[in-house]
PDB file of C-alpha atoms in Angstrom:
ATOM      1  CA  UNK A 327     -46.576  11.982  35.145  1.00  0.00           C
ATOM      2  CA  UNK A 328     -49.715  13.969  35.868  1.00  0.00           C
ATOM      3  CA  UNK A 329     -51.280  11.430  38.192  1.00  0.00           C
ATOM      4  CA  UNK A 330     -54.479   9.533  37.608  1.00  0.00           C
ATOM      5  CA  UNK A 331     -57.290  11.604  36.185  1.00  0.00           C
ATOM      6  CA  UNK A 332     -60.220  11.657  38.541  1.00  0.00           C
ATOM      7  CA  UNK A 333     -63.654  13.202  38.658  1.00  0.00           C
ATOM      8  CA  UNK A 334     -64.618  14.547  42.040  1.00  0.00           C
ATOM      9  CA  UNK A 335     -67.808  12.878  43.239  1.00  0.00           C
ATOM     10  CA  UNK A 336     -70.454  15.505  42.622  1.00  0.00           C
ATOM     11  CA  UNK A 337     -74.163  15.239  42.079  1.00  0.00           C
ATOM     12  CA  UNK A 338     -75.393  15.627  38.520  1.00  0.00           C
ATOM     13  CA  UNK A 339     -75.865  19.376  39.063  1.00  0.00           C
ATOM     14  CA  UNK A 340     -73.478  21.047  41.462  1.00  0.00           C
ATOM     15  CA  UNK A 341     -73.395  24.608  42.758  1.00  0.00           C
ATOM     16  CA  UNK A 342     -70.170  26.565  43.023  1.00  0.00           C
ATOM     17  CA  UNK A 343     -69.071  30.145  43.510  1.00  0.00           C
ATOM     18  CA  UNK A 344     -66.876  29.961  40.431  1.00  0.00           C
ATOM     19  CA  UNK A 345     -66.545  27.515  37.545  1.00  0.00           C
ATOM     20  CA  UNK A 346     -63.384  27.702  35.439  1.00  0.00           C
ATOM     21  CA  UNK A 347     -63.534  26.278  31.918  1.00  0.00           C
ATOM     22  CA  UNK A 348     -60.070  25.095  30.931  1.00  0.00           C
ATOM     23  CA  UNK A 349     -57.110  23.796  32.914  1.00  0.00           C
ATOM     24  CA  UNK A 350     -54.113  25.476  31.291  1.00  0.00           C
ATOM     25  CA  UNK A 351     -51.813  27.932  33.089  1.00  0.00           C
ATOM     26  CA  UNK A 352     -54.469  30.680  33.071  1.00  0.00           C
ATOM     27  CA  UNK A 353     -57.215  28.480  34.468  1.00  0.00           C
ATOM     28  CA  UNK A 354     -55.016  26.914  37.135  1.00  0.00           C
ATOM     29  CA  UNK A 355     -53.694  30.309  38.225  1.00  0.00           C
ATOM     30  CA  UNK A 356     -57.256  31.644  38.428  1.00  0.00           C
ATOM     31  CA  UNK A 357     -58.133  28.655  40.566  1.00  0.00           C
ATOM     32  CA  UNK A 358     -55.243  29.279  42.957  1.00  0.00           C
ATOM     33  CA  UNK A 359     -56.212  32.901  43.582  1.00  0.00           C
ATOM     34  CA  UNK A 360     -59.953  32.272  43.861  1.00  0.00           C
ATOM     35  CA  UNK A 361     -59.482  29.299  46.193  1.00  0.00           C
ATOM     36  CA  UNK A 362     -57.042  31.153  48.432  1.00  0.00           C
ATOM     37  CA  UNK A 363     -59.761  33.773  48.893  1.00  0.00           C
ATOM     38  CA  UNK A 364     -62.059  31.074  50.269  1.00  0.00           C
ATOM     39  CA  UNK A 365     -64.285  30.572  47.248  1.00  0.00           C
ATOM     40  CA  UNK A 366     -65.752  27.225  46.218  1.00  0.00           C
ATOM     41  CA  UNK A 367     -64.153  26.721  42.802  1.00  0.00           C
ATOM     42  CA  UNK A 368     -64.507  23.946  40.217  1.00  0.00           C
ATOM     43  CA  UNK A 369     -62.266  23.698  37.151  1.00  0.00           C
ATOM     44  CA  UNK A 370     -63.365  21.625  34.156  1.00  0.00           C
ATOM     45  CA  UNK A 371     -60.643  20.326  31.818  1.00  0.00           C
ATOM     46  CA  UNK A 372     -61.301  17.902  28.963  1.00  0.00           C
ATOM     47  CA  UNK A 373     -57.766  16.549  28.540  1.00  0.00           C
ATOM     48  CA  UNK A 374     -54.951  17.101  31.022  1.00  0.00           C
ATOM     49  CA  UNK A 375     -54.325  19.832  33.583  1.00  0.00           C
ATOM     50  CA  UNK A 376     -51.595  22.123  32.322  1.00  0.00           C
ATOM     51  CA  UNK A 377     -52.978  22.505  28.805  1.00  0.00           C
ATOM     52  CA  UNK A 378     -50.510  23.611  26.143  1.00  0.00           C
ATOM     53  CA  UNK A 379     -47.904  24.250  28.835  1.00  0.00           C
ATOM     54  CA  UNK A 380     -47.467  20.486  29.074  1.00  0.00           C
ATOM     55  CA  UNK A 381     -46.345  20.225  25.438  1.00  0.00           C
ATOM     56  CA  UNK A 382     -42.982  22.045  25.049  1.00  0.00           C
ATOM     57  CA  UNK A 383     -39.843  20.010  25.626  1.00  0.00           C
ATOM     58  CA  UNK A 384     -38.094  23.004  27.137  1.00  0.00           C
ATOM     59  CA  UNK A 385     -39.307  26.326  28.543  1.00  0.00           C
ATOM     60  CA  UNK A 386     -36.651  28.976  29.158  1.00  0.00           C
ATOM     61  CA  UNK A 387     -38.694  32.157  29.576  1.00  0.00           C
ATOM     62  CA  UNK A 388     -40.822  31.435  32.647  1.00  0.00           C
ATOM     63  CA  UNK A 389     -39.582  33.609  35.530  1.00  0.00           C
ATOM     64  CA  UNK A 390     -37.931  31.734  38.361  1.00  0.00           C
ATOM     65  CA  UNK A 391     -36.747  28.853  36.180  1.00  0.00           C
ATOM     66  CA  UNK A 392     -33.699  29.181  33.942  1.00  0.00           C
ATOM     67  CA  UNK A 393     -35.063  26.107  32.210  1.00  0.00           C
ATOM     68  CA  UNK A 394     -37.946  23.730  32.922  1.00  0.00           C
ATOM     69  CA  UNK A 395     -39.760  21.129  30.841  1.00  0.00           C
ATOM     70  CA  UNK A 396     -43.359  21.772  29.858  1.00  0.00           C
ATOM     71  CA  UNK A 397     -44.682  18.663  31.634  1.00  0.00           C
ATOM     72  CA  UNK A 398     -42.842  19.596  34.844  1.00  0.00           C
ATOM     73  CA  UNK A 399     -44.215  23.147  34.845  1.00  0.00           C
ATOM     74  CA  UNK A 400     -47.730  21.872  34.117  1.00  0.00           C
ATOM     75  CA  UNK A 401     -47.506  19.387  36.984  1.00  0.00           C
ATOM     76  CA  UNK A 402     -46.254  22.099  39.340  1.00  0.00           C
ATOM     77  CA  UNK A 403     -49.207  24.310  38.423  1.00  0.00           C
ATOM     78  CA  UNK A 404     -51.732  21.489  38.876  1.00  0.00           C
ATOM     79  CA  UNK A 405     -50.281  20.402  42.209  1.00  0.00           C
ATOM     80  CA  UNK A 406     -50.226  23.974  43.511  1.00  0.00           C
ATOM     81  CA  UNK A 407     -53.834  24.576  42.451  1.00  0.00           C
ATOM     82  CA  UNK A 408     -55.132  21.405  44.067  1.00  0.00           C
ATOM     83  CA  UNK A 409     -53.224  22.123  47.270  1.00  0.00           C
ATOM     84  CA  UNK A 410     -55.010  25.493  47.368  1.00  0.00           C
ATOM     85  CA  UNK A 411     -58.352  23.665  47.280  1.00  0.00           C
ATOM     86  CA  UNK A 412     -59.199  23.662  43.579  1.00  0.00           C
ATOM     87  CA  UNK A 413     -61.494  20.826  42.515  1.00  0.00           C
ATOM     88  CA  UNK A 414     -60.565  19.558  39.043  1.00  0.00           C
ATOM     89  CA  UNK A 415     -63.141  17.668  36.977  1.00  0.00           C
ATOM     90  CA  UNK A 416     -62.031  15.944  33.780  1.00  0.00           C
ATOM     91  CA  UNK A 417     -64.905  16.438  31.376  1.00  0.00           C
ATOM     92  CA  UNK A 418     -65.752  18.408  28.218  1.00  0.00           C
ATOM     93  CA  UNK A 419     -67.923  21.515  28.427  1.00  0.00           C
ATOM     94  CA  UNK A 420     -70.652  21.505  25.786  1.00  0.00           C
ATOM     95  CA  UNK A 421     -72.709  24.575  26.721  1.00  0.00           C
ATOM     96  CA  UNK A 422     -72.647  27.755  28.784  1.00  0.00           C
ATOM     97  CA  UNK A 423     -75.960  29.478  29.505  1.00  0.00           C
ATOM     98  CA  UNK A 424     -77.141  32.427  31.574  1.00  0.00           C
ATOM     99  CA  UNK A 425     -79.494  31.850  34.523  1.00  0.00           C
ATOM    100  CA  UNK A 426     -81.275  34.152  36.957  1.00  0.00           C
ATOM    101  CA  UNK A 427     -78.553  33.661  39.582  1.00  0.00           C
ATOM    102  CA  UNK A 428     -75.538  33.396  37.311  1.00  0.00           C
ATOM    103  CA  UNK A 429     -74.585  30.701  34.816  1.00  0.00           C
ATOM    104  CA  UNK A 430     -75.181  27.063  33.977  1.00  0.00           C
ATOM    105  CA  UNK A 431     -72.202  25.096  32.692  1.00  0.00           C
ATOM    106  CA  UNK A 432     -73.053  21.758  31.097  1.00  0.00           C
ATOM    107  CA  UNK A 433     -70.389  19.135  30.445  1.00  0.00           C
ATOM    108  CA  UNK A 434     -70.824  15.707  28.873  1.00  0.00           C
ATOM    109  CA  UNK A 435     -71.055  13.957  32.248  1.00  0.00           C
ATOM    110  CA  UNK A 436     -72.188  16.616  34.698  1.00  0.00           C
ATOM    111  CA  UNK A 437     -73.603  20.123  34.961  1.00  0.00           C
ATOM    112  CA  UNK A 438     -72.719  23.000  37.272  1.00  0.00           C
ATOM    113  CA  UNK A 439     -74.412  26.153  38.512  1.00  0.00           C
ATOM    114  CA  UNK A 440     -72.105  29.079  39.251  1.00  0.00           C
ATOM    115  CA  UNK A 441     -72.336  32.716  40.249  1.00  0.00           C
ATOM    116  CA  UNK A 442     -69.298  33.522  38.129  1.00  0.00           C
ATOM    117  CA  UNK A 443     -67.513  31.764  35.280  1.00  0.00           C
ATOM    118  CA  UNK A 444     -63.965  32.123  34.001  1.00  0.00           C
ATOM    119  CA  UNK A 445     -63.331  31.015  30.424  1.00  0.00           C
ATOM    120  CA  UNK A 446     -59.748  29.796  30.086  1.00  0.00           C
ATOM    121  CA  UNK A 447     -60.152  27.118  27.440  1.00  0.00           C
ATOM    122  CA  UNK A 448     -57.325  28.231  25.186  1.00  0.00           C
ATOM    123  CA  UNK A 449     -57.528  27.682  21.438  1.00  0.00           C
ATOM    124  CA  UNK A 450     -57.747  24.821  18.979  1.00  0.00           C
ATOM    125  CA  UNK A 451     -54.616  23.874  17.059  1.00  0.00           C
ATOM    126  CA  UNK A 452     -54.649  24.973  13.411  1.00  0.00           C
ATOM    127  CA  UNK A 453     -54.105  22.441  10.660  1.00  0.00           C
ATOM    128  CA  UNK A 454     -52.652  22.811   7.167  1.00  0.00           C
ATOM    129  CA  UNK A 455     -55.987  21.879   5.543  1.00  0.00           C
ATOM    130  CA  UNK A 456     -54.290  19.596   3.035  1.00  0.00           C
ATOM    131  CA  UNK A 457     -55.650  16.490   1.343  1.00  0.00           C
ATOM    132  CA  UNK A 458     -54.684  13.421   3.336  1.00  0.00           C
ATOM    133  CA  UNK A 459     -53.708  15.408   6.443  1.00  0.00           C
ATOM    134  CA  UNK A 460     -56.400  13.884   8.611  1.00  0.00           C
ATOM    135  CA  UNK A 461     -55.720  10.372   7.333  1.00  0.00           C
ATOM    136  CA  UNK A 462     -51.973  10.724   7.967  1.00  0.00           C
ATOM    137  CA  UNK A 463     -52.354  12.207  11.450  1.00  0.00           C
ATOM    138  CA  UNK A 464     -50.525   9.827  13.747  1.00  0.00           C
ATOM    139  CA  UNK A 465     -48.776   8.317  10.736  1.00  0.00           C
ATOM    140  CA  UNK A 466     -46.265  11.080  10.100  1.00  0.00           C
ATOM    141  CA  UNK A 467     -48.416  14.160  10.622  1.00  0.00           C
ATOM    142  CA  UNK A 468     -48.222  15.435  14.188  1.00  0.00           C
ATOM    143  CA  UNK A 469     -49.124  18.541  16.178  1.00  0.00           C
ATOM    144  CA  UNK A 470     -46.951  17.679  19.182  1.00  0.00           C
ATOM    145  CA  UNK A 471     -43.214  17.124  18.748  1.00  0.00           C
ATOM    146  CA  UNK A 472     -42.590  16.077  22.339  1.00  0.00           C
ATOM    147  CA  UNK A 473     -45.427  13.549  22.059  1.00  0.00           C
ATOM    148  CA  UNK A 474     -44.450  11.921  18.768  1.00  0.00           C
ATOM    149  CA  UNK A 475     -40.851  12.894  18.028  1.00  0.00           C
ATOM    150  CA  UNK A 476     -39.419   9.721  19.525  1.00  0.00           C
ATOM    151  CA  UNK A 477     -41.110   7.635  16.834  1.00  0.00           C
ATOM    152  CA  UNK A 478     -38.885   9.228  14.173  1.00  0.00           C
ATOM    153  CA  UNK A 479     -35.459   8.853  15.726  1.00  0.00           C
ATOM    154  CA  UNK A 480     -32.744   8.907  13.070  1.00  0.00           C
ATOM    155  CA  UNK A 481     -35.164  10.026  10.347  1.00  0.00           C
ATOM    156  CA  UNK A 482     -35.581  13.328   8.469  1.00  0.00           C
ATOM    157  CA  UNK A 483     -38.500  15.465   9.677  1.00  0.00           C
ATOM    158  CA  UNK A 484     -39.912  18.957   9.164  1.00  0.00           C
ATOM    159  CA  UNK A 485     -41.351  21.559  11.509  1.00  0.00           C
ATOM    160  CA  UNK A 486     -43.956  23.905  10.037  1.00  0.00           C
ATOM    161  CA  UNK A 487     -44.205  27.338  11.651  1.00  0.00           C
ATOM    162  CA  UNK A 488     -42.245  30.360  12.791  1.00  0.00           C
ATOM    163  CA  UNK A 489     -43.265  31.044  16.382  1.00  0.00           C
ATOM    164  CA  UNK A 490     -42.054  29.975  19.817  1.00  0.00           C
ATOM    165  CA  UNK A 491     -43.760  26.580  19.576  1.00  0.00           C
ATOM    166  CA  UNK A 492     -41.977  25.810  16.314  1.00  0.00           C
ATOM    167  CA  UNK A 493     -38.626  26.787  17.833  1.00  0.00           C
ATOM    168  CA  UNK A 494     -39.318  24.550  20.817  1.00  0.00           C
ATOM    169  CA  UNK A 495     -40.134  21.692  18.451  1.00  0.00           C
ATOM    170  CA  UNK A 496     -36.805  22.224  16.679  1.00  0.00           C
ATOM    171  CA  UNK A 497     -34.974  22.149  20.013  1.00  0.00           C
ATOM    172  CA  UNK A 498     -36.495  18.781  20.769  1.00  0.00           C
ATOM    173  CA  UNK A 499     -36.242  17.184  17.336  1.00  0.00           C
ATOM    174  CA  UNK A 500     -32.630  18.029  16.442  1.00  0.00           C
ATOM    175  CA  UNK A 501     -31.564  15.629  19.190  1.00  0.00           C
ATOM    176  CA  UNK A 502     -33.537  12.807  17.623  1.00  0.00           C
ATOM    177  CA  UNK A 503     -33.855  13.292  13.880  1.00  0.00           C
ATOM    178  CA  UNK A 504     -31.146  12.869  11.271  1.00  0.00           C
ATOM    179  CA  UNK A 505     -32.244  16.136   9.667  1.00  0.00           C
ATOM    180  CA  UNK A 506     -34.761  18.825  10.608  1.00  0.00           C
ATOM    181  CA  UNK A 507     -36.277  21.302   8.162  1.00  0.00           C
ATOM    182  CA  UNK A 508     -37.880  24.415   9.650  1.00  0.00           C
ATOM    183  CA  UNK A 509     -40.401  25.734   7.138  1.00  0.00           C
ATOM    184  CA  UNK A 510     -41.824  29.229   7.623  1.00  0.00           C
ATOM    185  CA  UNK A 511     -44.293  30.878   5.265  1.00  0.00           C
ATOM    186  CA  UNK A 512     -42.602  34.292   5.411  1.00  0.00           C
ATOM    187  CA  UNK A 513     -39.103  35.698   5.721  1.00  0.00           C
ATOM    188  CA  UNK A 514     -39.920  37.038   9.179  1.00  0.00           C
ATOM    189  CA  UNK A 515     -40.336  34.807  12.228  1.00  0.00           C
ATOM    190  CA  UNK A 516     -42.697  35.403  15.132  1.00  0.00           C
ATOM    191  CA  UNK A 517     -40.108  33.928  17.488  1.00  0.00           C
ATOM    192  CA  UNK A 518     -37.470  36.169  19.048  1.00  0.00           C
ATOM    193  CA  UNK A 519     -34.156  36.971  17.365  1.00  0.00           C
ATOM    194  CA  UNK A 520     -32.166  35.418  20.209  1.00  0.00           C
ATOM    195  CA  UNK A 521     -34.005  32.122  19.850  1.00  0.00           C
ATOM    196  CA  UNK A 522     -33.473  32.145  16.089  1.00  0.00           C
ATOM    197  CA  UNK A 523     -29.758  32.844  16.460  1.00  0.00           C
ATOM    198  CA  UNK A 524     -29.471  29.941  18.879  1.00  0.00           C
ATOM    199  CA  UNK A 525     -31.133  27.309  16.701  1.00  0.00           C
ATOM    200  CA  UNK A 526     -29.164  28.377  13.622  1.00  0.00           C
ATOM    201  CA  UNK A 527     -26.164  26.723  15.269  1.00  0.00           C
ATOM    202  CA  UNK A 528     -27.693  23.266  14.901  1.00  0.00           C
ATOM    203  CA  UNK A 529     -25.772  21.416  12.205  1.00  0.00           C
ATOM    204  CA  UNK A 530     -28.667  19.145  11.213  1.00  0.00           C
ATOM    205  CA  UNK A 531     -31.153  22.010  10.800  1.00  0.00           C
ATOM    206  CA  UNK A 532     -32.087  23.674   7.511  1.00  0.00           C
ATOM    207  CA  UNK A 533     -34.289  26.768   7.671  1.00  0.00           C
ATOM    208  CA  UNK A 534     -36.516  27.395   4.659  1.00  0.00           C
ATOM    209  CA  UNK A 535     -38.394  30.698   4.485  1.00  0.00           C
ATOM    210  CA  UNK A 536     -41.051  32.076   2.139  1.00  0.00           C
ATOM    211  CA  UNK A 537     -42.281  28.509   1.894  1.00  0.00           C
ATOM    212  CA  UNK A 538     -45.575  26.631   2.241  1.00  0.00           C
ATOM    213  CA  UNK A 539     -46.464  22.953   2.223  1.00  0.00           C
ATOM    214  CA  UNK A 540     -48.518  22.101  -0.841  1.00  0.00           C
ATOM    215  CA  UNK A 541     -48.928  18.333  -0.829  1.00  0.00           C
ATOM    216  CA  UNK A 542     -48.450  15.290   1.393  1.00  0.00           C
ATOM    217  CA  UNK A 543     -47.347  11.973  -0.135  1.00  0.00           C
ATOM    218  CA  UNK A 544     -48.007   8.613   1.441  1.00  0.00           C
ATOM    219  CA  UNK A 545     -50.866   6.223   2.083  1.00  0.00           C
ATOM    220  CA  UNK A 546     -50.094   4.198   5.191  1.00  0.00           C
ATOM    221  CA  UNK A 547     -47.480   6.679   6.397  1.00  0.00           C
ATOM    222  CA  UNK A 548     -45.963   9.990   5.311  1.00  0.00           C
ATOM    223  CA  UNK A 549     -43.203   9.526   2.730  1.00  0.00           C
ATOM    224  CA  UNK A 550     -42.467  13.024   1.431  1.00  0.00           C
ATOM    225  CA  UNK A 551     -43.925  16.506   1.004  1.00  0.00           C
ATOM    226  CA  UNK A 552     -44.105  19.079  -1.764  1.00  0.00           C
ATOM    227  CA  UNK A 553     -43.363  22.653  -0.766  1.00  0.00           C
ATOM    228  CA  UNK A 554     -43.378  25.937  -2.642  1.00  0.00           C
ATOM    229  CA  UNK A 555     -40.338  28.109  -1.968  1.00  0.00           C
ATOM    230  CA  UNK A 556     -40.688  31.639  -3.354  1.00  0.00           C
ATOM    231  CA  UNK A 557     -43.006  30.190  -5.977  1.00  0.00           C
ATOM    232  CA  UNK A 558     -40.713  27.290  -6.945  1.00  0.00           C
ATOM    233  CA  UNK A 559     -41.559  23.658  -6.216  1.00  0.00           C
ATOM    234  CA  UNK A 560     -39.281  21.590  -4.003  1.00  0.00           C
ATOM    235  CA  UNK A 561     -39.750  18.084  -2.641  1.00  0.00           C
ATOM    236  CA  UNK A 562     -38.518  16.946   0.775  1.00  0.00           C
ATOM    237  CA  UNK A 563     -38.150  13.304   1.720  1.00  0.00           C
ATOM    238  CA  UNK A 564     -39.319  13.532   5.319  1.00  0.00           C
ATOM    239  CA  UNK A 565     -40.971  10.864   7.421  1.00  0.00           C
ATOM    240  CA  UNK A 566     -42.826  13.288   9.658  1.00  0.00           C
ATOM    241  CA  UNK A 567     -44.027  16.869   9.803  1.00  0.00           C
ATOM    242  CA  UNK A 568     -44.763  18.682  13.057  1.00  0.00           C
ATOM    243  CA  UNK A 569     -47.330  21.415  12.514  1.00  0.00           C
ATOM    244  CA  UNK A 570     -46.879  24.471  14.752  1.00  0.00           C
ATOM    245  CA  UNK A 571     -48.749  27.242  12.953  1.00  0.00           C
ATOM    246  CA  UNK A 572     -50.849  28.524  15.822  1.00  0.00           C
ATOM    247  CA  UNK A 573     -54.375  28.082  17.027  1.00  0.00           C
ATOM    248  CA  UNK A 574     -57.851  29.584  16.743  1.00  0.00           C
ATOM    249  CA  UNK A 575     -60.559  30.274  19.337  1.00  0.00           C
ATOM    250  CA  UNK A 576     -63.563  27.929  19.584  1.00  0.00           C
ATOM    251  CA  UNK A 577     -66.459  29.468  21.493  1.00  0.00           C
ATOM    252  CA  UNK A 578     -69.454  27.678  19.996  1.00  0.00           C
ATOM    253  CA  UNK A 579     -70.378  26.287  23.428  1.00  0.00           C
ATOM    254  CA  UNK A 580     -71.446  29.786  24.587  1.00  0.00           C
ATOM    255  CA  UNK A 581     -75.187  30.200  24.022  1.00  0.00           C
ATOM    256  CA  UNK A 582     -75.308  34.000  24.245  1.00  0.00           C
ATOM    257  CA  UNK A 583     -73.421  36.880  22.728  1.00  0.00           C
ATOM    258  CA  UNK A 584     -70.199  38.402  24.053  1.00  0.00           C
ATOM    259  CA  UNK A 585     -67.810  40.876  22.452  1.00  0.00           C
ATOM    260  CA  UNK A 586     -64.934  39.422  20.418  1.00  0.00           C
ATOM    261  CA  UNK A 587     -62.362  40.837  18.024  1.00  0.00           C
ATOM    262  CA  UNK A 588     -62.260  40.145  14.286  1.00  0.00           C
ATOM    263  CA  UNK A 589     -60.419  36.864  14.811  1.00  0.00           C
ATOM    264  CA  UNK A 590     -62.951  35.642  17.364  1.00  0.00           C
ATOM    265  CA  UNK A 591     -60.871  36.176  20.513  1.00  0.00           C
ATOM    266  CA  UNK A 592     -62.752  37.416  23.582  1.00  0.00           C
ATOM    267  CA  UNK A 593     -62.422  41.074  24.509  1.00  0.00           C
ATOM    268  CA  UNK A 594     -61.975  41.782  28.229  1.00  0.00           C
ATOM    269  CA  UNK A 595     -61.420  44.759  30.522  1.00  0.00           C
ATOM    270  CA  UNK A 596     -58.606  45.280  33.032  1.00  0.00           C
ATOM    271  CA  UNK A 597     -60.261  42.808  35.429  1.00  0.00           C
ATOM    272  CA  UNK A 598     -60.496  40.175  32.685  1.00  0.00           C
ATOM    273  CA  UNK A 599     -64.280  40.644  32.643  1.00  0.00           C
ATOM    274  CA  UNK A 600     -66.044  40.143  29.316  1.00  0.00           C
ATOM    275  CA  UNK A 601     -68.930  42.230  28.002  1.00  0.00           C
ATOM    276  CA  UNK A 602     -71.191  39.947  30.076  1.00  0.00           C
ATOM    277  CA  UNK A 603     -71.223  40.793  33.798  1.00  0.00           C
ATOM    278  CA  UNK A 604     -69.615  38.125  36.035  1.00  0.00           C
ATOM    279  CA  UNK A 605     -68.200  36.280  33.026  1.00  0.00           C
ATOM    280  CA  UNK A 606     -64.411  36.463  32.832  1.00  0.00           C
ATOM    281  CA  UNK A 607     -61.830  35.201  30.358  1.00  0.00           C
ATOM    282  CA  UNK A 608     -58.056  34.801  30.462  1.00  0.00           C
ATOM    283  CA  UNK A 609     -55.184  33.090  28.680  1.00  0.00           C
ATOM    284  CA  UNK A 610     -54.884  32.421  24.967  1.00  0.00           C
ATOM    285  CA  UNK A 611     -58.632  32.773  24.375  1.00  0.00           C
ATOM    286  CA  UNK A 612     -58.610  36.551  24.875  1.00  0.00           C
ATOM    287  CA  UNK A 613     -57.736  39.296  22.405  1.00  0.00           C
ATOM    288  CA  UNK A 614     -54.091  40.382  22.787  1.00  0.00           C
ATOM    289  CA  UNK A 615     -50.837  40.691  20.866  1.00  0.00           C
ATOM    290  CA  UNK A 616     -48.511  38.591  23.016  1.00  0.00           C
ATOM    291  CA  UNK A 617     -49.208  35.039  24.179  1.00  0.00           C
ATOM    292  CA  UNK A 618     -46.866  33.509  26.735  1.00  0.00           C
ATOM    293  CA  UNK A 619     -47.326  31.196  29.730  1.00  0.00           C
ATOM    294  CA  UNK A 620     -46.276  33.876  32.209  1.00  0.00           C
ATOM    295  CA  UNK A 621     -48.857  36.279  30.760  1.00  0.00           C
ATOM    296  CA  UNK A 622     -51.591  33.644  30.928  1.00  0.00           C
ATOM    297  CA  UNK A 623     -50.755  33.023  34.589  1.00  0.00           C
ATOM    298  CA  UNK A 624     -50.955  36.747  35.359  1.00  0.00           C
ATOM    299  CA  UNK A 625     -54.295  37.051  33.583  1.00  0.00           C
ATOM    300  CA  UNK A 626     -55.582  34.053  35.524  1.00  0.00           C
ATOM    301  CA  UNK A 627     -54.503  35.668  38.779  1.00  0.00           C
ATOM    302  CA  UNK A 628     -56.399  38.841  37.863  1.00  0.00           C
ATOM    303  CA  UNK A 629     -59.534  36.907  36.885  1.00  0.00           C
ATOM    304  CA  UNK A 630     -59.440  34.755  40.014  1.00  0.00           C
ATOM    305  CA  UNK A 631     -58.973  37.780  42.225  1.00  0.00           C
ATOM    306  CA  UNK A 632     -61.841  39.613  40.485  1.00  0.00           C
ATOM    307  CA  UNK A 633     -64.178  36.835  41.612  1.00  0.00           C
ATOM    308  CA  UNK A 634     -63.428  37.471  45.299  1.00  0.00           C
ATOM    309  CA  UNK A 635     -66.447  38.479  47.336  1.00  0.00           C
ATOM    310  CA  UNK A 636     -68.908  36.232  45.529  1.00  0.00           C
ATOM    311  CA  UNK A 637     -70.772  33.959  47.960  1.00  0.00           C
TER     312      UNK A 637
END
């Protein structure tokens, strides 16, 4: 769907005007704007171009599309960026250091020297931190409904979370599963009221609030879960749980200090510049209250445009 991953044939240490770390909507948008300004731009992505945008089964709040699948939107963004001249390298960044002329970005396979860097690496998916969760991942514990939902067709499943991702998972799974439980830890959802009203019409959906997952049962595969609902124990016979409880920033590859908020998200100014000159950040990695694909794209555009003039 996304085409064959390929590493552009660079020397072991390549020079660029701008290096973008992360290939989600923010990073790809930054690449489009920086490339269109004539800059030599390299984007490093460890998995697949499109990032988290490639996960949702259905996206209905991206301007210009009444409805589009996550994979289709991600592919459109990647194709557009490459047509603008963006060079995409599939590798994992392990360190970012300051140099006399800018920055050094080291990945597992190659290293890059850049005058400016844009951090757009998104966040790492949060887990439930339960005993057996790691062992049952891929055996009934999943963090991607559109990736793994098809394995549980006709079976009861649960979605854990209360935000837009959880709602999107419900949209996808109700068409496959015999029963879907939506489990949210509070009475209030982070998703919009309109989206909640819409999913409440699904006949095979049960919404459980003020609830947390306490225990996973199963050795070779998930068999059931224990949850606490307003302090009372309840057991659900589900064959899969899809965890959608958010993400957290991971910035341990940066070998110098930059300003972050209390949760560890990067603080930026109106040009998406961090506290370090010529280092920018955009997308879900920055400190903000509202995280949406359209916002990430706008932030990427600002960051990419702020790099213009660097030669």
